C-alpha atoms as one frame of an Amber mdcrd trajectory, in Angstrom:
protein
 -89.037 -19.516  45.723 -89.006 -22.789  47.545 -85.235 -23.917  46.454 -83.645
 -20.382  46.432 -81.474 -21.627  48.719 -80.408 -24.118  45.577 -78.970 -20.805
  43.715 -76.457 -20.447  46.519 -72.945 -21.799  47.139 -70.351 -21.189  49.973
 -66.850 -20.209  48.249 -63.624 -19.196  50.238 -60.103 -19.006  49.127 -57.083
 -18.631  50.627 -53.609 -17.345  48.391 -49.970 -17.752  49.199 -47.101 -16.313
  46.856 -43.276 -16.346  47.279 -41.053 -14.512  44.863 -37.366 -15.583  45.013
 -34.343 -14.293  43.262 -30.579 -14.035  44.123 -30.654 -10.643  43.442 -32.701
  -9.958  46.671 -29.639 -10.816  48.934 -27.781  -8.196  47.198 -30.650  -5.837
  47.945 -30.339  -6.342  51.419 -27.206  -5.904  51.897 -26.846  -2.926  49.977
 -29.435  -1.602  52.243 -27.623  -2.621  55.570 -24.795  -1.030  53.917 -26.415
   2.465  53.288 -28.273   2.011  57.047 -24.464   2.230  58.397 -23.399   5.128
  56.103 -26.397   6.783  58.258 -25.412   5.570  61.783 -21.783   6.573  60.773
 -23.195  10.328  59.722 -25.036  10.862  62.648 -21.927   9.764  64.535 -19.667
  11.878  62.625 -22.280  15.015  63.639 -22.014  14.438  67.141 -18.528  13.755
  67.273 -18.321  17.528  65.406 -20.871  19.206  67.916 -19.265  17.774  70.810
 -15.633  18.830  69.763 -17.289  22.025  68.724 -18.640  22.821  72.255 -15.317
  21.772  74.056 -13.403  23.949  71.896 -16.021  26.864  72.931 -15.814  25.863
  76.678 -11.900  26.222  76.976 -12.656  29.149  74.837 -14.639  31.221  77.279
 -12.106  29.636  80.107  -9.035  31.692  78.748 -11.139  34.680  77.758 -12.769
  34.573  82.018  -8.713  34.351  82.412  -7.785  37.013  80.876 -10.645  39.060
  82.173  -9.380  38.177  85.751  -5.911  39.196  84.243  -7.099  42.745  83.359
  -9.619  43.141  87.164  -5.926  42.616  88.437  -4.462  45.321  86.107  -7.408
  47.439  87.106  -7.008  46.718  90.711  -3.507  47.457  90.779  -3.978  50.778
  89.068  -6.687  51.860  91.998  -4.326  50.877  94.371  -1.596  53.368  92.698
  -3.881  55.782  92.671  -5.183  55.992  96.407  -1.275  55.612  97.176  -0.508
  58.571  95.276  -3.423  60.481  96.505  -2.377  59.972  99.932   1.418  60.694
  98.903   0.399  64.007  97.355  -1.870  65.349 100.200   1.561  64.033 102.681
   3.668  66.306  99.501   5.766  63.313  98.455   4.714  63.289  94.825   3.984
  66.477  92.643   0.663  66.680  91.327   0.934  65.650  87.670   2.036  61.968
  88.747  -1.453  62.118  91.080  -3.258  63.070  87.592  -1.161  60.326  85.843
  -2.387  57.597  88.210  -5.942  58.358  87.819  -5.679  58.320  84.273  -4.419
  55.246  83.995  -7.051  54.069  86.262  -9.878  55.975  84.595  -8.704  54.385
  81.126  -8.144  50.741  82.205 -12.181  50.674  83.853 -13.695  50.535  80.214
 -11.958  47.699  78.916 -12.524  45.928  81.810 -16.295  46.587  81.898 -16.514
  45.987  77.800 -14.713  42.648  78.198 -17.221  41.374  81.505 -20.174  42.103
  79.133 -18.919  40.449  75.958 -18.016  36.994  77.954 -21.761  37.221  79.552
 -23.126  37.437  76.117 -20.755  34.557  75.023 -22.041  32.652  77.948 -25.602
  33.421  76.792 -24.461  31.433  73.616 -22.795  28.601  75.150 -25.967  28.207
  77.282 -28.331  28.347  73.628 -25.561  25.541  72.400 -25.927  23.157  75.074
 -30.041  23.462  75.292 -30.462  26.061  78.169 -32.665  28.684  78.221 -31.326
  31.831  77.495 -30.027  33.632  80.110 -29.334  30.909  82.584 -26.484  31.771
  84.596 -23.672  29.364  84.431 -20.633  28.801  85.968 -17.546  27.446  84.145
 -15.664  25.097  86.342 -12.605  23.788  84.737  -8.912  24.395  84.051  -6.633
  25.393  80.831  -4.182  22.470  81.714  -3.450  20.271  79.168  -2.777  16.723
  79.278   0.184  15.539  77.173   0.718  12.622  75.293   3.508  11.344  73.691
   2.662  10.656  69.443   4.236   9.428  66.479   2.380  10.450  63.048   3.344
   7.300  61.185   2.818   5.077  64.322  -0.532   6.940  64.845  -1.814   6.189
  61.364  -0.664   2.447  60.706  -2.942   1.790  64.381  -5.623   4.356  64.142
  -5.882   5.388  60.111  -8.805   3.210  59.416 -10.549   4.621  62.720 -11.666
   7.635  61.051 -15.118   8.285  60.790 -15.002   9.663  57.372 -13.054   6.389
  55.704 -15.855   4.463  57.600 -18.370   6.690  55.894 -16.500   6.400  52.528
 -16.351   2.714  52.510 -19.532   2.224  53.635 -20.533   4.061  50.372 -18.539
   2.314  48.208 -19.854  -1.018  49.473 -22.890  -0.102  49.583 -22.878   0.701
  45.414 -21.196  -2.702  45.332 -24.028  -4.213  46.549 -25.935  -2.627  44.713
 -23.691  -3.569  41.193 -23.787  -7.133  42.281 -28.182  -7.051  42.623 -28.253
  -5.766  39.491 -26.109  -8.311  37.705 -27.996 -10.666  39.201 -31.106  -9.753
  38.332 -29.937  -9.466  34.779 -28.081 -12.595  34.254 -30.468 -15.090  36.496
 -33.845 -15.968  36.239 -36.627 -15.086  39.181 -38.539 -18.139  40.766 -42.305
 -17.381  41.636 -44.352 -19.901  43.551 -47.703 -19.493  44.150 -50.580 -21.786
  45.463 -54.022 -21.177  45.527 -56.816 -22.958  47.942 -60.061 -22.635  47.228
 -62.998 -24.850  48.948 -66.479 -24.621  47.625 -69.575 -25.871  49.383 -72.436
 -27.282  46.913 -74.921 -28.386  49.408 -77.923 -25.885  50.219 -76.698 -22.729
  51.404 -78.979 -23.014  54.749 -78.032 -25.979  55.535 -74.107 -25.267  54.969
 -73.045 -25.343  58.745 -74.848 -29.213  59.325 -72.835 -30.429  56.449 -69.365
 -29.272  57.550 -67.567 -32.790  57.609 -69.592 -34.635  54.613 -66.711 -35.204
  51.858 -69.111 -35.206  49.126 -70.970 -31.667  49.883 -67.252 -30.312  49.617
 -64.996 -29.465  46.510 -61.483 -27.824  46.203 -60.411 -26.070  43.037 -57.184
 -24.969  44.463 -53.704 -25.062  42.582 -50.122 -25.036  42.852 -48.078 -22.617
  40.102 -44.378 -22.479  39.416 -43.171 -19.448  37.369 -39.174 -19.069  36.190
 -38.835 -15.633  34.555 -35.650 -14.132  32.953 -35.875 -10.833  31.153 -33.041
 -11.537  28.874 -33.765  -8.073  27.550 -31.900  -6.963  30.290 -28.568  -8.801
  29.049 -28.316  -6.663  26.083 -25.351  -4.019  26.280 -27.194  -1.001  25.321
 -30.153  -1.852  27.782 -31.095   0.681  30.338 -29.977  -2.354  32.812 -26.650
  -2.302  31.631 -26.513   1.216  31.411 -27.371   1.778  34.926 -24.317  -0.959
  35.978 -21.915   0.884  33.998 -22.787   3.635  35.815 -22.738   1.912  39.038
 -19.159   1.004  38.284 -18.194   4.508  37.180 -19.240   5.924  40.809 -17.431
   3.026  42.763 -14.373   3.472  40.847 -14.671   7.736  41.552 -15.347   6.897
  45.029 -12.331   4.878  45.021 -10.056   7.623  44.142 -11.917   9.474  46.899
 -10.433   7.045  49.455  -7.171   7.355  48.256  -7.512  11.246  48.427  -8.848
  11.094  51.683  -6.064   9.054  53.099  -3.798  11.561  51.547  -5.490  14.402
  53.610  -5.685  12.079  56.541  -1.822  11.790  56.312  -1.574  15.909  56.470
  -3.347  16.552  59.042  -2.298  14.077  61.539   1.207  15.391  60.454   0.378
  19.044  61.194  -1.724  18.220  64.407   1.364  16.213  65.678   3.782  19.186
  64.690   1.348  21.594  66.296   1.210  19.516  69.655   5.029  19.552  69.415
   5.593  23.368  69.045   3.032  24.182  71.362   4.079  22.049  74.109   7.884
  23.650  73.717   6.122  27.037  73.552   4.139  26.581  76.735   7.219  25.515
  78.337   9.379  28.812  76.924   6.346  31.310  78.044   6.553  29.541  81.400
  10.055  30.878  81.601   9.103  33.820  80.415   6.226  34.459  82.645   8.374
  33.659  85.870  10.962  36.193  84.774   8.380  38.586  83.680   6.628  38.382
  86.965  10.091  38.976  88.731  10.827  42.059  86.598   6.950  43.610  87.694
   7.483  42.960  91.319  10.656  44.980  91.061   9.400  47.659  89.469   6.342
  47.942  92.021   8.802  47.757  94.701  11.060  50.464  92.967   7.871  52.699
  91.928   6.609  52.736  96.242  10.326  53.545  96.801  10.291  56.472  94.513
  12.575  55.169  91.993  10.664  53.990  88.902   8.207  56.046  87.130   4.904
  54.817  86.430   5.691  54.497  82.847   8.152  51.930  83.525   6.093  49.940
  85.857   3.123  49.812  83.413   5.622  48.382  80.446   6.487  45.917  83.489
   2.687  45.056  83.927   2.002  44.940  80.342   5.130  42.323  79.905   3.883
  39.975  82.708   0.294  40.233  81.325   1.347  39.143  77.510   3.375  36.714
  78.873   0.936  34.969  80.809  -1.752  35.127  78.262   0.759  33.961  75.635
   0.860  31.007  77.721  -2.526  30.559  78.074  -2.820  30.639  74.526  -0.109
  27.809  73.602  -1.996  26.024  76.145  -5.103  26.263  74.433  -3.812  25.463
  71.388  -2.108  22.525  72.334  -5.708  21.203  73.538  -7.504  21.808  70.635
  -4.535  20.654  68.252  -5.069  17.186  70.556  -9.217  17.295  69.894  -8.532
  17.630  66.325  -6.105  14.531  66.169  -8.578  12.636  68.357 -11.363  13.731
  66.000  -9.399  12.805  62.893  -8.321   9.799  64.373 -11.597   8.652  66.019
  -9.536   7.380  68.957  -9.262   8.516  72.430  -5.117   9.429  72.859  -5.640
  11.388  76.366  -6.727   9.379  79.608
């Protein structure tokens, strides 16, 4: 074993390869288009969640306003019961009138308590939706006062029609399929180029003298190579091949999505016209209900004064009070309708119309 080191050689190797194809470019574009679809979908989800929370917020505000009206009605019933009790003790009213006011007060109280409990339960739900622990005390601050905007359906469609996230998402899907089809066609009708380089140095001297022979050319040999390969799968060009069948499927899917795009834009028109009509109608109703509230308030004030003077029956006073409450709630509901219609319109067009 004196020459054992002669049986050993030191060999190293480095390999580098590069595959080139025109189809890769379209595949990268297709991947980017799918990424855009994901971004749009995420933005849609965010907008829908935010809009639903806003609607719930305003819904809670209108219920709180309703509760205030009911509490005011309850307080009026209590005051009338106290007044009737005092008048009965002084002999100014019969006992039947005292009993009527007491029954009215007792009948109103459970309704108010139930409404207050319902709001508290919905506040817990609202806290959960915005990521706060259930049971968190929430105080809503805001008012149901819409910001009026002047809108025209045709003008909105021309200016913001293509801003809709639903349109952008569908268009991004169409683009992704087109890029995939382009990549498939390029893979079928163009060759792929493969570049391969292999560097393999070998030391042929004494194995244990390796360090001392570094730099001596007669001790080193290079058996590396460079290879160029041009590959073309001609079978993929045949009409009945799986490759061509996949291409036909992609074309069919693109055609279906383009038809869906036309349908989507028609539906968008209907939604925009509907939202604009709802805005105009709600605004007219808000003005009309405002006049109704003014008249109902005046009628109630006159009935309350007459009741205190003993010239109006309790039933007539309650009718006037109910009419006033209905007018107030009606106006609040129309304001809520306007706010909801504006949010729907902004969500449909993916644009901010109010300041």
